[in-house]
Coordinates of N, CA and C in Angstrom, one line a residue:
M1 N 15.8 3.7 23.2 CA 14.4 3.7 23.7 C 13.4 4.1 22.6
V2 N 12.4 3.3 22.5 CA 11.3 3.6 21.6 C 10.0 3.9 22.3
L3 N 9.4 5.1 22.1 CA 8.1 5.3 22.6 C 7.1 4.8 21.6
D4 N 6.4 3.8 21.9 CA 5.7 3.1 20.9 C 4.5 3.9 20.4
N5 N 4.1 3.6 19.2 CA 2.9 4.2 18.5 C 2.0 3.1 18.0
P6 N 0.7 3.4 17.9 CA -0.2 2.4 17.4 C 0.1 2.2 15.9
N7 N -0.1 0.9 15.4 CA -0.2 0.7 14.0 C -1.6 1.2 13.6
P8 N -1.7 2.3 12.7 CA -3.0 2.8 12.4 C -4.0 1.9 11.7
L9 N -3.4 0.8 11.1 CA -4.2 -0.1 10.3 C -4.4 -1.4 11.0
T10 N -4.4 -1.4 12.3 CA -4.4 -2.6 13.2 C -3.2 -3.4 13.1
G11 N -3.1 -4.3 14.0 CA -1.9 -5.3 14.0 C -2.3 -6.6 13.6
L12 N -3.5 -6.8 13.0 CA -4.0 -8.1 12.6 C -3.9 -8.4 11.1
I13 N -4.1 -7.3 10.3 CA -4.1 -7.5 8.8 C -2.8 -7.3 8.2
V14 N -2.3 -8.4 7.5 CA -1.0 -8.4 6.9 C -1.1 -8.6 5.4
E15 N -0.4 -7.9 4.5 CA -0.5 -8.1 3.1 C 1.0 -8.1 2.5
G16 N 1.3 -9.0 1.7 CA 2.5 -9.0 1.0 C 2.5 -8.1 -0.3
P17 N 3.4 -8.3 -1.1 CA 4.5 -9.3 -1.1 C 5.6 -8.9 0.0
I18 N 6.4 -9.9 0.3 CA 7.5 -9.7 1.2 C 8.7 -9.3 0.4
L19 N 9.3 -8.3 0.9 CA 10.4 -7.6 0.2 C 11.6 -8.6 -0.1
D20 N 12.0 -8.6 -1.4 CA 13.2 -9.3 -1.8 C 14.4 -8.6 -1.3
P21 N 15.3 -9.3 -0.6 CA 16.5 -8.6 -0.1 C 17.3 -7.8 -1.1
G22 N 17.2 -8.2 -2.4 CA 17.9 -7.6 -3.5 C 17.3 -6.2 -3.8
L23 N 16.2 -5.9 -3.3 CA 15.5 -4.6 -3.6 C 15.4 -3.7 -2.4
R24 N 16.3 -4.0 -1.4 CA 16.3 -3.1 -0.2 C 16.7 -1.7 -0.7
S25 N 16.0 -0.7 -0.1 CA 16.3 0.7 -0.4 C 15.7 1.6 0.7
F26 N 15.8 2.9 0.5 CA 15.2 3.8 1.4 C 13.7 3.5 1.5
I27 N 13.1 3.0 0.5 CA 11.6 2.7 0.5 C 11.3 1.5 1.3
G28 N 12.1 0.5 1.2 CA 11.9 -0.7 2.0 C 13.2 -1.3 2.4
I29 N 13.5 -1.3 3.7 CA 14.8 -1.7 4.2 C 14.9 -3.1 4.8
W30 N 13.8 -3.8 4.8 CA 13.9 -5.1 5.4 C 12.9 -6.0 4.8
S31 N 13.1 -7.3 4.9 CA 12.2 -8.3 4.2 C 11.0 -8.6 5.0
I32 N 10.1 -7.7 5.0 CA 8.8 -7.8 5.6 C 7.7 -7.4 4.6
P33 N 6.5 -7.8 4.8 CA 5.4 -7.4 3.8 C 5.2 -5.9 3.7
I34 N 4.5 -5.5 2.7 CA 4.1 -4.1 2.5 C 3.3 -3.7 3.8
R35 N 2.4 -4.4 4.1 CA 1.5 -4.2 5.3 C 1.9 -5.2 6.4
Y36 N 2.7 -4.8 7.3 CA 3.4 -5.8 8.2 C 2.8 -6.1 9.5
G37 N 1.8 -5.3 9.9 CA 1.0 -5.6 11.1 C 1.7 -5.5 12.5
L38 N 2.7 -4.6 12.6 CA 3.4 -4.4 13.8 C 3.4 -3.0 14.2
T39 N 3.5 -2.7 15.5 CA 3.7 -1.3 16.0 C 5.2 -0.9 15.8
A40 N 5.5 0.3 16.0 CA 6.9 0.8 15.9 C 7.8 0.1 16.8
G41 N 7.3 -0.2 18.1 CA 8.1 -0.9 19.1 C 8.3 -2.3 18.7
E42 N 7.3 -3.0 18.2 CA 7.4 -4.4 17.8 C 8.4 -4.5 16.6
L43 N 8.3 -3.5 15.7 CA 9.2 -3.5 14.6 C 10.7 -3.3 15.0
A44 N 10.8 -2.5 16.0 CA 12.2 -2.3 16.6 C 12.7 -3.6 17.2
N45 N 11.9 -4.3 17.9 CA 12.3 -5.6 18.4 C 12.8 -6.5 17.3
L46 N 12.0 -6.5 16.2 CA 12.4 -7.4 15.0 C 13.7 -6.9 14.5
F47 N 13.9 -5.6 14.2 CA 15.2 -5.2 13.6 C 16.3 -5.5 14.6
N48 N 16.2 -5.2 15.8 CA 17.2 -5.5 16.8 C 17.7 -6.9 16.8
D49 N 16.8 -7.8 16.6 CA 17.1 -9.3 16.6 C 17.6 -9.7 15.3
E50 N 16.9 -9.4 14.2 CA 17.2 -10.0 12.9 C 18.5 -9.3 12.3
A51 N 18.7 -8.0 12.6 CA 19.8 -7.4 12.1 C 21.0 -7.5 13.0
N52 N 20.8 -8.2 14.1 CA 21.9 -8.5 15.1 C 22.5 -7.1 15.6
L53 N 21.6 -6.2 15.9 CA 22.1 -4.8 16.3 C 22.6 -4.9 17.7
K54 N 22.1 -5.7 18.6 CA 22.5 -5.9 19.9 C 22.4 -4.6 20.7
A55 N 21.3 -3.8 20.4 CA 21.1 -2.6 21.1 C 20.4 -2.9 22.4
D56 N 20.7 -2.1 23.4 CA 20.0 -2.2 24.7 C 18.7 -1.5 24.6
L57 N 17.8 -2.2 24.0 CA 16.5 -1.7 23.5 C 15.4 -1.7 24.6
T58 N 14.8 -0.6 24.8 CA 13.6 -0.5 25.7 C 12.5 0.1 24.9
V59 N 11.3 -0.6 24.9 CA 10.1 -0.2 24.3 C 9.1 0.3 25.3
V60 N 8.8 1.5 25.3 CA 7.8 2.0 26.2 C 6.4 1.8 25.6
G61 N 5.7 0.8 26.2 CA 4.5 0.3 25.6 C 3.3 1.2 25.6
L62 N 2.3 0.9 24.8 CA 1.0 1.6 24.8 C 0.1 1.1 25.8
R63 N -0.8 2.0 26.3 CA -1.8 1.7 27.3 C -3.1 1.5 26.5
G64 N -3.7 0.4 26.6 CA -5.1 0.2 26.1 C -5.2 -0.2 24.7
W65 N -4.0 -0.3 24.0 CA -4.1 -0.7 22.6 C -4.1 -2.2 22.4
V66 N -4.9 -2.7 21.5 CA -4.9 -4.1 21.2 C -4.8 -4.3 19.7
R67 N -4.5 -5.5 19.2 CA -4.1 -5.6 17.8 C -5.2 -5.3 16.8
G68 N -6.5 -5.5 17.3 CA -7.6 -5.3 16.3 C -8.0 -3.8 16.3
M69 N -7.3 -2.9 16.9 CA -7.8 -1.5 17.0 C -7.3 -0.7 15.9
W70 N -8.2 0.0 15.2 CA -7.9 1.0 14.2 C -7.6 2.3 14.8
F71 N -6.9 3.2 14.1 CA -6.4 4.4 14.8 C -7.6 5.3 15.3
D72 N -8.7 5.3 14.5 CA -9.8 6.1 14.9 C -10.5 5.6 16.1
E73 N -10.1 4.4 16.6 CA -10.7 3.8 17.8 C -9.8 4.1 19.0
T74 N -8.7 4.8 18.8 CA -7.8 5.0 20.0 C -8.2 6.3 20.7
G75 N -9.0 7.2 20.1 CA -9.3 8.5 20.7 C -8.2 9.5 20.5
L76 N -7.2 9.2 19.7 CA -6.1 10.1 19.5 C -6.4 10.9 18.2
P77 N -5.9 12.2 18.1 CA -6.0 13.0 16.9 C -5.1 12.4 15.8
W78 N -5.6 12.5 14.6 CA -4.8 12.0 13.4 C -3.5 12.8 13.3
P79 N -2.3 12.2 13.3 CA -1.1 12.9 13.4 C -0.5 13.4 12.1
R80 N -1.2 13.0 10.9 CA -0.7 13.4 9.6 C 0.8 13.1 9.5
P81 N 1.2 11.9 9.4 CA 2.6 11.5 9.4 C 3.4 12.0 8.2
S82 N 2.8 12.3 7.1 CA 3.4 12.9 6.0 C 2.4 13.9 5.3
P83 N 2.9 14.8 4.5 CA 1.9 15.8 3.9 C 0.8 15.2 3.1
A84 N 1.0 14.1 2.4 CA -0.1 13.4 1.7 C -1.0 12.5 2.5
M85 N -0.5 12.2 3.7 CA -1.3 11.2 4.5 C -2.3 12.0 5.4
V86 N -3.3 12.5 4.7 CA -4.2 13.5 5.3 C -5.3 12.9 6.2
S87 N -5.5 11.6 6.1 CA -6.6 10.9 6.9 C -6.3 9.5 7.0
L88 N -7.0 8.9 7.9 CA -6.9 7.4 8.1 C -7.3 6.7 6.8
E89 N -8.3 7.2 6.1 CA -8.8 6.6 4.9 C -7.7 6.6 3.8
S90 N -6.9 7.7 3.7 CA -5.8 7.6 2.8 C -4.7 6.6 3.3
A91 N -4.5 6.5 4.6 CA -3.5 5.5 5.1 C -4.0 4.1 4.8
I92 N -5.3 3.8 4.9 CA -5.8 2.5 4.6 C -5.5 2.1 3.2
M93 N -5.7 3.0 2.3 CA -5.6 2.7 0.8 C -4.1 2.7 0.4
Y94 N -3.2 3.5 1.2 CA -1.9 3.7 0.7 C -1.1 2.4 0.5
P95 N -1.1 1.4 1.3 CA -0.3 0.2 0.9 C -0.5 -0.3 -0.5
G96 N -1.7 -0.2 -1.0 CA -1.9 -0.6 -2.4 C -1.8 0.5 -3.4
I97 N -2.5 1.6 -3.2 CA -2.6 2.7 -4.2 C -1.2 3.4 -4.3
G98 N -0.4 3.4 -3.2 CA 0.9 3.9 -3.3 C 1.8 3.3 -4.4
L99 N 1.4 2.1 -4.8 CA 2.1 1.4 -5.9 C 2.0 2.2 -7.2
F100 N 0.9 2.9 -7.4 CA 0.7 3.7 -8.6 C 1.7 4.8 -8.7
E101 N 2.5 5.1 -7.7 CA 3.5 6.1 -7.8 C 4.6 5.6 -8.8
G102 N 4.7 4.3 -9.0 CA 5.7 3.8 -9.9 C 5.1 3.7 -11.4
T103 N 4.0 4.3 -11.6 CA 3.3 4.2 -12.9 C 3.0 5.7 -13.4
N104 N 2.5 5.7 -14.7 CA 2.1 7.0 -15.2 C 0.6 7.3 -15.0
V105 N 0.1 6.7 -13.9 CA -1.3 7.1 -13.4 C -1.2 7.9 -12.2
N106 N -1.9 9.0 -12.1 CA -1.9 9.8 -10.9 C -2.5 9.0 -9.7
E107 N -1.9 9.1 -8.6 CA -2.3 8.3 -7.4 C -3.1 9.2 -6.4
G108 N -3.6 10.3 -6.8 CA -4.3 11.2 -5.9 C -3.5 12.3 -5.3
R109 N -2.2 12.3 -5.5 CA -1.4 13.5 -5.1 C -1.9 14.7 -5.8
G110 N -1.8 15.8 -5.2 CA -2.3 17.1 -5.8 C -3.8 17.3 -5.6
T111 N -4.4 16.4 -4.8 CA -5.9 16.5 -4.6 C -6.1 16.5 -3.1
D112 N -7.4 16.7 -2.7 CA -7.7 16.6 -1.2 C -8.0 15.1 -0.8
K113 N -7.8 14.2 -1.8 CA -8.0 12.8 -1.5 C -6.8 11.9 -2.0
P114 N -5.6 12.2 -1.5 CA -4.5 11.4 -1.9 C -4.7 9.9 -1.6
F115 N -4.4 9.1 -2.5 CA -4.5 7.6 -2.4 C -5.9 7.1 -2.3
R116 N -6.9 8.0 -2.5 CA -8.3 7.6 -2.5 C -8.9 7.8 -3.9
V117 N -8.1 8.4 -4.8 CA -8.5 8.4 -6.2 C -7.3 8.1 -7.1
I118 N -7.5 7.5 -8.2 CA -6.5 7.4 -9.3 C -7.0 7.9 -10.6
G119 N -6.2 8.3 -11.5 CA -6.7 8.8 -12.8 C -5.6 9.2 -13.7
A120 N -6.0 9.5 -14.9 CA -5.2 10.0 -16.0 C -6.1 10.6 -17.1
P121 N -5.6 11.6 -17.8 CA -6.5 12.1 -18.9 C -7.0 11.1 -19.9
W122 N -6.2 10.1 -20.1 CA -6.5 9.1 -21.1 C -7.2 7.8 -20.6
L123 N -7.5 7.8 -19.3 CA -8.1 6.6 -18.7 C -9.5 6.4 -19.0
D124 N -9.9 5.2 -19.4 CA -11.3 4.9 -19.6 C -11.8 4.4 -18.2
N125 N -12.2 5.3 -17.4 CA -12.6 4.9 -16.0 C -13.8 4.1 -15.9
V126 N -14.8 4.3 -16.8 CA -16.0 3.5 -16.8 C -15.7 2.1 -17.1
R127 N -14.9 1.8 -18.1 CA -14.6 0.5 -18.5 C -13.8 -0.2 -17.3
L128 N -12.8 0.6 -16.7 CA -12.0 0.0 -15.6 C -12.9 -0.4 -14.5
I129 N -13.9 0.4 -14.1 CA -14.8 0.0 -13.1 C -15.7 -1.2 -13.4
D130 N -16.1 -1.2 -14.7 CA -16.9 -2.4 -15.1 C -16.1 -3.7 -15.0
E131 N -14.9 -3.6 -15.5 CA -14.1 -4.9 -15.5 C -13.7 -5.2 -14.0
A132 N -13.4 -4.2 -13.2 CA -13.0 -4.5 -11.8 C -14.2 -5.1 -11.0
S133 N -15.4 -4.8 -11.4 CA -16.6 -5.2 -10.7 C -16.8 -6.7 -10.8
T134 N -16.1 -7.4 -11.7 CA -16.2 -8.8 -11.8 C -15.2 -9.6 -11.0
L135 N -14.4 -8.9 -10.3 CA -13.2 -9.5 -9.6 C -13.5 -9.8 -8.1
G136 N -14.6 -9.3 -7.6 CA -14.9 -9.5 -6.2 C -14.0 -8.8 -5.3
L137 N -13.7 -7.5 -5.5 CA -12.7 -6.8 -4.7 C -13.5 -6.3 -3.4
N138 N -13.3 -7.1 -2.4 CA -14.1 -6.9 -1.1 C -13.8 -5.6 -0.4
G139 N -14.9 -5.1 0.2 CA -14.8 -4.0 1.1 C -14.7 -2.6 0.4
L140 N -14.9 -2.5 -0.9 CA -14.7 -1.3 -1.6 C -15.7 -1.0 -2.7
E141 N -16.1 0.2 -2.8 CA -16.9 0.6 -4.0 C -16.1 1.5 -4.8
L142 N -16.1 1.3 -6.1 CA -15.4 2.2 -7.1 C -16.4 3.1 -7.8
R143 N -16.1 4.4 -7.8 CA -17.0 5.4 -8.4 C -16.2 6.2 -9.4
P144 N -16.8 6.4 -10.6 CA -16.2 7.3 -11.6 C -16.1 8.7 -11.1
V145 N -15.0 9.4 -11.5 CA -14.8 10.7 -11.0 C -13.9 11.4 -12.0
V146 N -14.1 12.7 -12.2 CA -13.2 13.6 -12.9 C -12.6 14.6 -11.9
Y147 N -11.2 14.7 -11.9 CA -10.6 15.6 -11.0 C -9.4 16.2 -11.7
R148 N -8.9 17.3 -11.1 CA -7.8 18.0 -11.6 C -6.7 18.2 -10.5
P149 N -5.7 17.4 -10.6 CA -4.6 17.5 -9.6 C -3.8 18.8 -9.8
V150 N -3.2 19.3 -8.8 CA -2.4 20.6 -8.9 C -1.2 20.5 -7.9
G151 N 0.0 20.8 -8.4 CA 1.1 20.8 -7.6 C 2.4 20.6 -8.3
N152 N 3.5 21.0 -7.8 CA 4.8 20.8 -8.4 C 5.1 19.3 -8.3
G153 N 5.6 18.7 -9.4 CA 5.9 17.3 -9.4 C 4.8 16.4 -9.4
V154 N 3.5 16.9 -9.5 CA 2.3 16.1 -9.5 C 2.0 15.6 -10.9
K155 N 1.7 14.4 -11.1 CA 1.4 13.9 -12.4 C 0.1 14.6 -12.9
Y156 N 0.2 15.0 -14.2 CA -1.0 15.7 -14.9 C -1.5 16.9 -14.1
S157 N -0.6 17.6 -13.5 CA -1.0 18.8 -12.8 C -1.7 19.8 -13.7
G158 N -2.8 20.3 -13.3 CA -3.6 21.2 -14.1 C -4.4 20.6 -15.2
E159 N -4.4 19.3 -15.3 CA -5.1 18.6 -16.4 C -6.3 17.8 -15.8
D160 N -7.4 17.7 -16.5 CA -8.5 16.9 -16.1 C -8.2 15.5 -16.2
C161 N -8.4 14.7 -15.1 CA -8.1 13.3 -15.1 C -9.4 12.5 -15.0
R162 N -9.7 11.6 -15.8 CA -10.8 10.7 -15.6 C -10.3 9.6 -14.7
G163 N -11.0 9.4 -13.6 CA -10.5 8.5 -12.6 C -11.5 7.7 -11.9
V164 N -11.0 7.1 -10.8 CA -11.8 6.2 -10.0 C -11.6 6.7 -8.5
E165 N -12.7 6.8 -7.8 CA -12.6 7.1 -6.4 C -12.9 5.9 -5.6
F166 N -12.1 5.6 -4.6 CA -12.3 4.5 -3.7 C -13.1 4.8 -2.5
V167 N -14.2 4.2 -2.3 CA -15.1 4.4 -1.2 C -15.1 3.2 -0.3
I168 N -14.5 3.3 0.9 CA -14.3 2.1 1.7 C -15.6 1.8 2.4
K169 N -16.0 0.5 2.2 CA -17.3 0.0 2.7 C -17.0 -0.9 3.9
S170 N -15.9 -1.7 3.9 CA -15.5 -2.6 5.0 C -14.0 -2.6 5.0
R171 N -13.4 -1.9 6.0 CA -12.0 -1.8 6.0 C -11.4 -3.1 6.5
V172 N -12.2 -3.9 7.2 CA -11.8 -5.2 7.7 C -11.6 -6.2 6.5
D173 N -12.5 -6.1 5.5 CA -12.4 -7.0 4.4 C -11.5 -6.5 3.3
L174 N -11.2 -5.2 3.3 CA -10.5 -4.6 2.2 C -9.0 -5.0 2.2
R175 N -8.5 -5.4 1.0 CA -7.1 -5.7 0.8 C -6.5 -4.8 -0.3
P176 N -6.0 -3.6 0.1 CA -5.7 -2.6 -0.9 C -4.6 -3.0 -1.9
V177 N -3.6 -3.8 -1.4 CA -2.5 -4.3 -2.3 C -3.1 -5.1 -3.5
K178 N -4.0 -6.0 -3.1 CA -4.6 -6.8 -4.2 C -5.5 -6.0 -5.1
V179 N -6.1 -5.0 -4.5 CA -7.0 -4.1 -5.4 C -6.1 -3.4 -6.4
A180 N -5.0 -2.8 -5.9 CA -4.1 -2.0 -6.8 C -3.5 -2.8 -7.9
L181 N -3.1 -4.0 -7.5 CA -2.4 -4.9 -8.5 C -3.5 -5.3 -9.6
A182 N -4.7 -5.6 -9.1 CA -5.7 -6.0 -10.1 C -6.1 -4.8 -11.0
L183 N -6.1 -3.6 -10.5 CA -6.4 -2.5 -11.3 C -5.3 -2.2 -12.3
I184 N -4.1 -2.3 -11.9 CA -2.9 -2.1 -12.8 C -3.0 -3.1 -13.9
N185 N -3.3 -4.3 -13.6 CA -3.5 -5.4 -14.6 C -4.5 -5.0 -15.7
I186 N -5.7 -4.5 -15.2 CA -6.7 -4.1 -16.1 C -6.3 -2.9 -16.9
I187 N -5.8 -1.9 -16.3 CA -5.4 -0.7 -17.0 C -4.4 -1.0 -18.1
N188 N -3.4 -1.8 -17.8 CA -2.4 -2.2 -18.8 C -3.1 -2.9 -20.0
R189 N -4.1 -3.7 -19.7 CA -4.8 -4.5 -20.8 C -5.7 -3.6 -21.6
I190 N -6.4 -2.6 -21.0 CA -7.3 -1.8 -21.8 C -6.6 -0.6 -22.4
H191 N -5.4 -0.3 -22.0 CA -4.7 0.9 -22.5 C -3.2 0.5 -22.9
P192 N -3.1 -0.5 -23.8 CA -1.8 -0.8 -24.3 C -1.1 0.4 -25.0
G193 N 0.1 0.7 -24.7 CA 0.7 1.8 -25.3 C 0.5 3.1 -24.6
R194 N -0.4 3.2 -23.7 CA -0.7 4.4 -22.9 C -0.2 4.2 -21.5
F195 N -0.5 3.1 -20.9 CA -0.1 2.8 -19.5 C 1.4 2.4 -19.6
S196 N 2.1 2.9 -18.5 CA 3.5 2.4 -18.5 C 4.0 2.5 -17.0
F197 N 5.1 1.8 -16.7 CA 5.8 1.9 -15.5 C 6.9 2.9 -15.7
I198 N 7.2 3.7 -14.7 CA 8.1 4.8 -14.8 C 9.5 4.2 -14.6
E199 N 10.4 4.5 -15.6 CA 11.8 4.0 -15.6 C 12.7 5.2 -15.4
R200 N 13.7 5.1 -14.5 CA 14.7 6.1 -14.3 C 16.0 5.4 -14.1
N201 N 17.0 5.8 -14.9 CA 18.3 5.3 -14.9 C 18.4 3.8 -14.9
G202 N 17.5 3.2 -15.8 CA 17.6 1.8 -16.0 C 16.9 1.0 -14.9
S203 N 16.2 1.6 -14.0 CA 15.5 0.8 -12.9 C 14.1 1.4 -12.8
Y204 N 13.2 0.5 -12.3 CA 11.8 0.9 -12.2 C 11.4 1.1 -10.7
H205 N 10.9 2.3 -10.5 CA 10.5 2.6 -9.1 C 9.4 1.6 -8.6
F206 N 8.6 1.1 -9.4 CA 7.5 0.2 -9.0 C 8.1 -1.0 -8.4
D207 N 9.3 -1.5 -8.9 CA 9.9 -2.7 -8.3 C 10.3 -2.6 -6.9
Y208 N 10.8 -1.4 -6.5 CA 11.1 -1.1 -5.1 C 9.9 -0.9 -4.3
L209 N 8.8 -0.3 -4.8 CA 7.6 -0.2 -4.1 C 6.9 -1.5 -3.7
V210 N 6.9 -2.4 -4.7 CA 6.2 -3.7 -4.5 C 7.1 -4.7 -3.9
G211 N 8.4 -4.5 -4.0 CA 9.3 -5.4 -3.3 C 9.7 -6.6 -4.0
R212 N 9.3 -6.8 -5.2 CA 9.6 -8.0 -6.0 C 9.9 -7.5 -7.5
G213 N 11.0 -8.1 -8.0 CA 11.4 -7.7 -9.4 C 10.6 -8.4 -10.5
N214 N 9.8 -9.4 -10.1 CA 9.0 -10.1 -11.2 C 7.6 -9.7 -11.3
V215 N 7.1 -9.0 -10.4 CA 5.6 -8.6 -10.4 C 5.3 -7.7 -11.6
R216 N 6.2 -6.8 -11.9 CA 5.9 -5.9 -13.0 C 5.8 -6.6 -14.3
G217 N 6.7 -7.6 -14.6 CA 6.6 -8.3 -15.8 C 5.4 -9.2 -15.9
L218 N 5.0 -9.8 -14.7 CA 3.8 -10.6 -14.7 C 2.5 -9.8 -15.0
L219 N 2.5 -8.6 -14.5 CA 1.4 -7.7 -14.7 C 1.3 -7.3 -16.2
M220 N 2.5 -7.0 -16.8 CA 2.5 -6.6 -18.2 C 2.1 -7.8 -19.1
G221 N 2.4 -9.0 -18.6 CA 2.0 -10.2 -19.3 C 0.6 -10.7 -19.0
G222 N -0.1 -10.0 -18.1 CA -1.5 -10.4 -17.8 C -1.7 -11.6 -16.9
D223 N -0.6 -12.0 -16.2 CA -0.7 -13.2 -15.3 C -1.0 -12.8 -13.9
I224 N -2.3 -12.3 -13.8 CA -2.7 -11.8 -12.5 C -2.8 -12.9 -11.4
D225 N -3.1 -14.1 -11.8 CA -3.2 -15.2 -10.8 C -1.9 -15.4 -10.2
E226 N -0.8 -15.4 -10.9 CA 0.5 -15.6 -10.3 C 0.9 -14.4 -9.5
V227 N 0.5 -13.2 -9.9 CA 0.8 -12.0 -9.0 C 0.1 -12.2 -7.7
M228 N -1.1 -12.6 -7.7 CA -1.9 -12.8 -6.4 C -1.2 -13.9 -5.5
R229 N -0.7 -14.9 -6.2 CA 0.0 -15.9 -5.4 C 1.2 -15.4 -4.7
I230 N 1.9 -14.5 -5.4 CA 3.1 -13.9 -4.9 C 2.8 -13.0 -3.7
V231 N 1.6 -12.3 -3.8 CA 1.2 -11.4 -2.7 C 1.0 -12.2 -1.4
D232 N 0.5 -13.4 -1.5 CA 0.2 -14.3 -0.3 C 1.4 -15.1 0.1
E233 N 2.4 -15.2 -0.8 CA 3.6 -16.1 -0.6 C 4.4 -15.8 0.7
G234 N 4.5 -16.7 1.6 CA 5.4 -16.5 2.8 C 4.7 -15.8 3.9
I235 N 3.4 -15.4 3.8 CA 2.8 -14.6 4.8 C 2.6 -15.4 6.1
E236 N 2.2 -16.7 6.0 CA 2.0 -17.5 7.1 C 3.3 -17.7 7.9
D237 N 4.4 -18.0 7.2 CA 5.7 -18.1 7.8 C 6.1 -16.8 8.5
Y238 N 5.8 -15.7 7.9 CA 6.1 -14.4 8.5 C 5.4 -14.2 9.8
L239 N 4.1 -14.5 9.8 CA 3.3 -14.4 11.0 C 3.8 -15.2 12.1
R240 N 4.2 -16.5 11.8 CA 4.7 -17.3 12.9 C 6.0 -16.7 13.4
K241 N 6.9 -16.2 12.5 CA 8.2 -15.7 12.9 C 8.0 -14.5 13.8
V242 N 7.1 -13.6 13.5 CA 7.1 -12.3 14.2 C 6.3 -12.4 15.6
R243 N 5.7 -13.5 15.9 CA 5.0 -13.6 17.1 C 5.8 -13.3 18.3
R244 N 7.1 -13.7 18.2 CA 8.0 -13.4 19.4 C 8.4 -12.0 19.6
Y245 N 8.1 -11.1 18.6 CA 8.4 -9.7 18.7 C 7.1 -8.9 19.1
M246 N 6.0 -9.5 19.2 CA 4.8 -8.8 19.5 C 4.6 -8.5 21.0
I247 N 4.1 -7.4 21.3 CA 4.0 -6.9 22.7 C 2.5 -7.0 23.1
Y248 N 1.6 -6.8 22.2 CA 0.2 -6.6 22.5 C -0.6 -7.8 22.0
G249 N -1.7 -8.1 22.7 CA -2.6 -9.2 22.4 C -3.7 -8.7 21.5
N250 N -4.6 -9.6 21.2 CA -5.8 -9.3 20.4 C -6.9 -8.7 21.2

């Protein structure tokens, strides 16, 4: 039995890439997009069918929830599903800015705005914002900021980081995955030799976060157009496939 929960980011907006089965891990266990647009109960329906679990599954549905509803429109208190997920705004940015966890750029952990700021002591934040402003990143304002993250295991703990704060202007138009990938591409270009992806035991955490093994190389090579194509690849097929698992209408 699954007591369903709302998808805090609505059930309408979906962003890839879709996970490569070869990169399944604790981070991503199924071939779905980063932002998959389903409730917990709908996701359970998908797993039960596609993994052939044959569970006697019952989903206790939500009252009054529709697919276009954001969490702050439900009237429910924010549940803080993890220590760093302090607000709906952090959750909105997380599908994209969480990818910075696989890099040597701080992703806002150790601050009161996790996933709403990024930065590093060496980052030219003004140039980053200037170059990003030409890309038409919808729904978002980028502001220069200096902050000092603090905490065990936090990147640059106790150091002043020059960074960027993300101010959400239109959450309907915002696509945080594309924002993050565009920013990584720019940072790599303006800071060759300083920016890097984190490697541990011969593998890259970023690959598991983004769900594709080729995106990192494309970003390092500056092929942002191909990266954006991969983000959109297969999304229409995914949406057609998951309709049969959906419980709620628009």
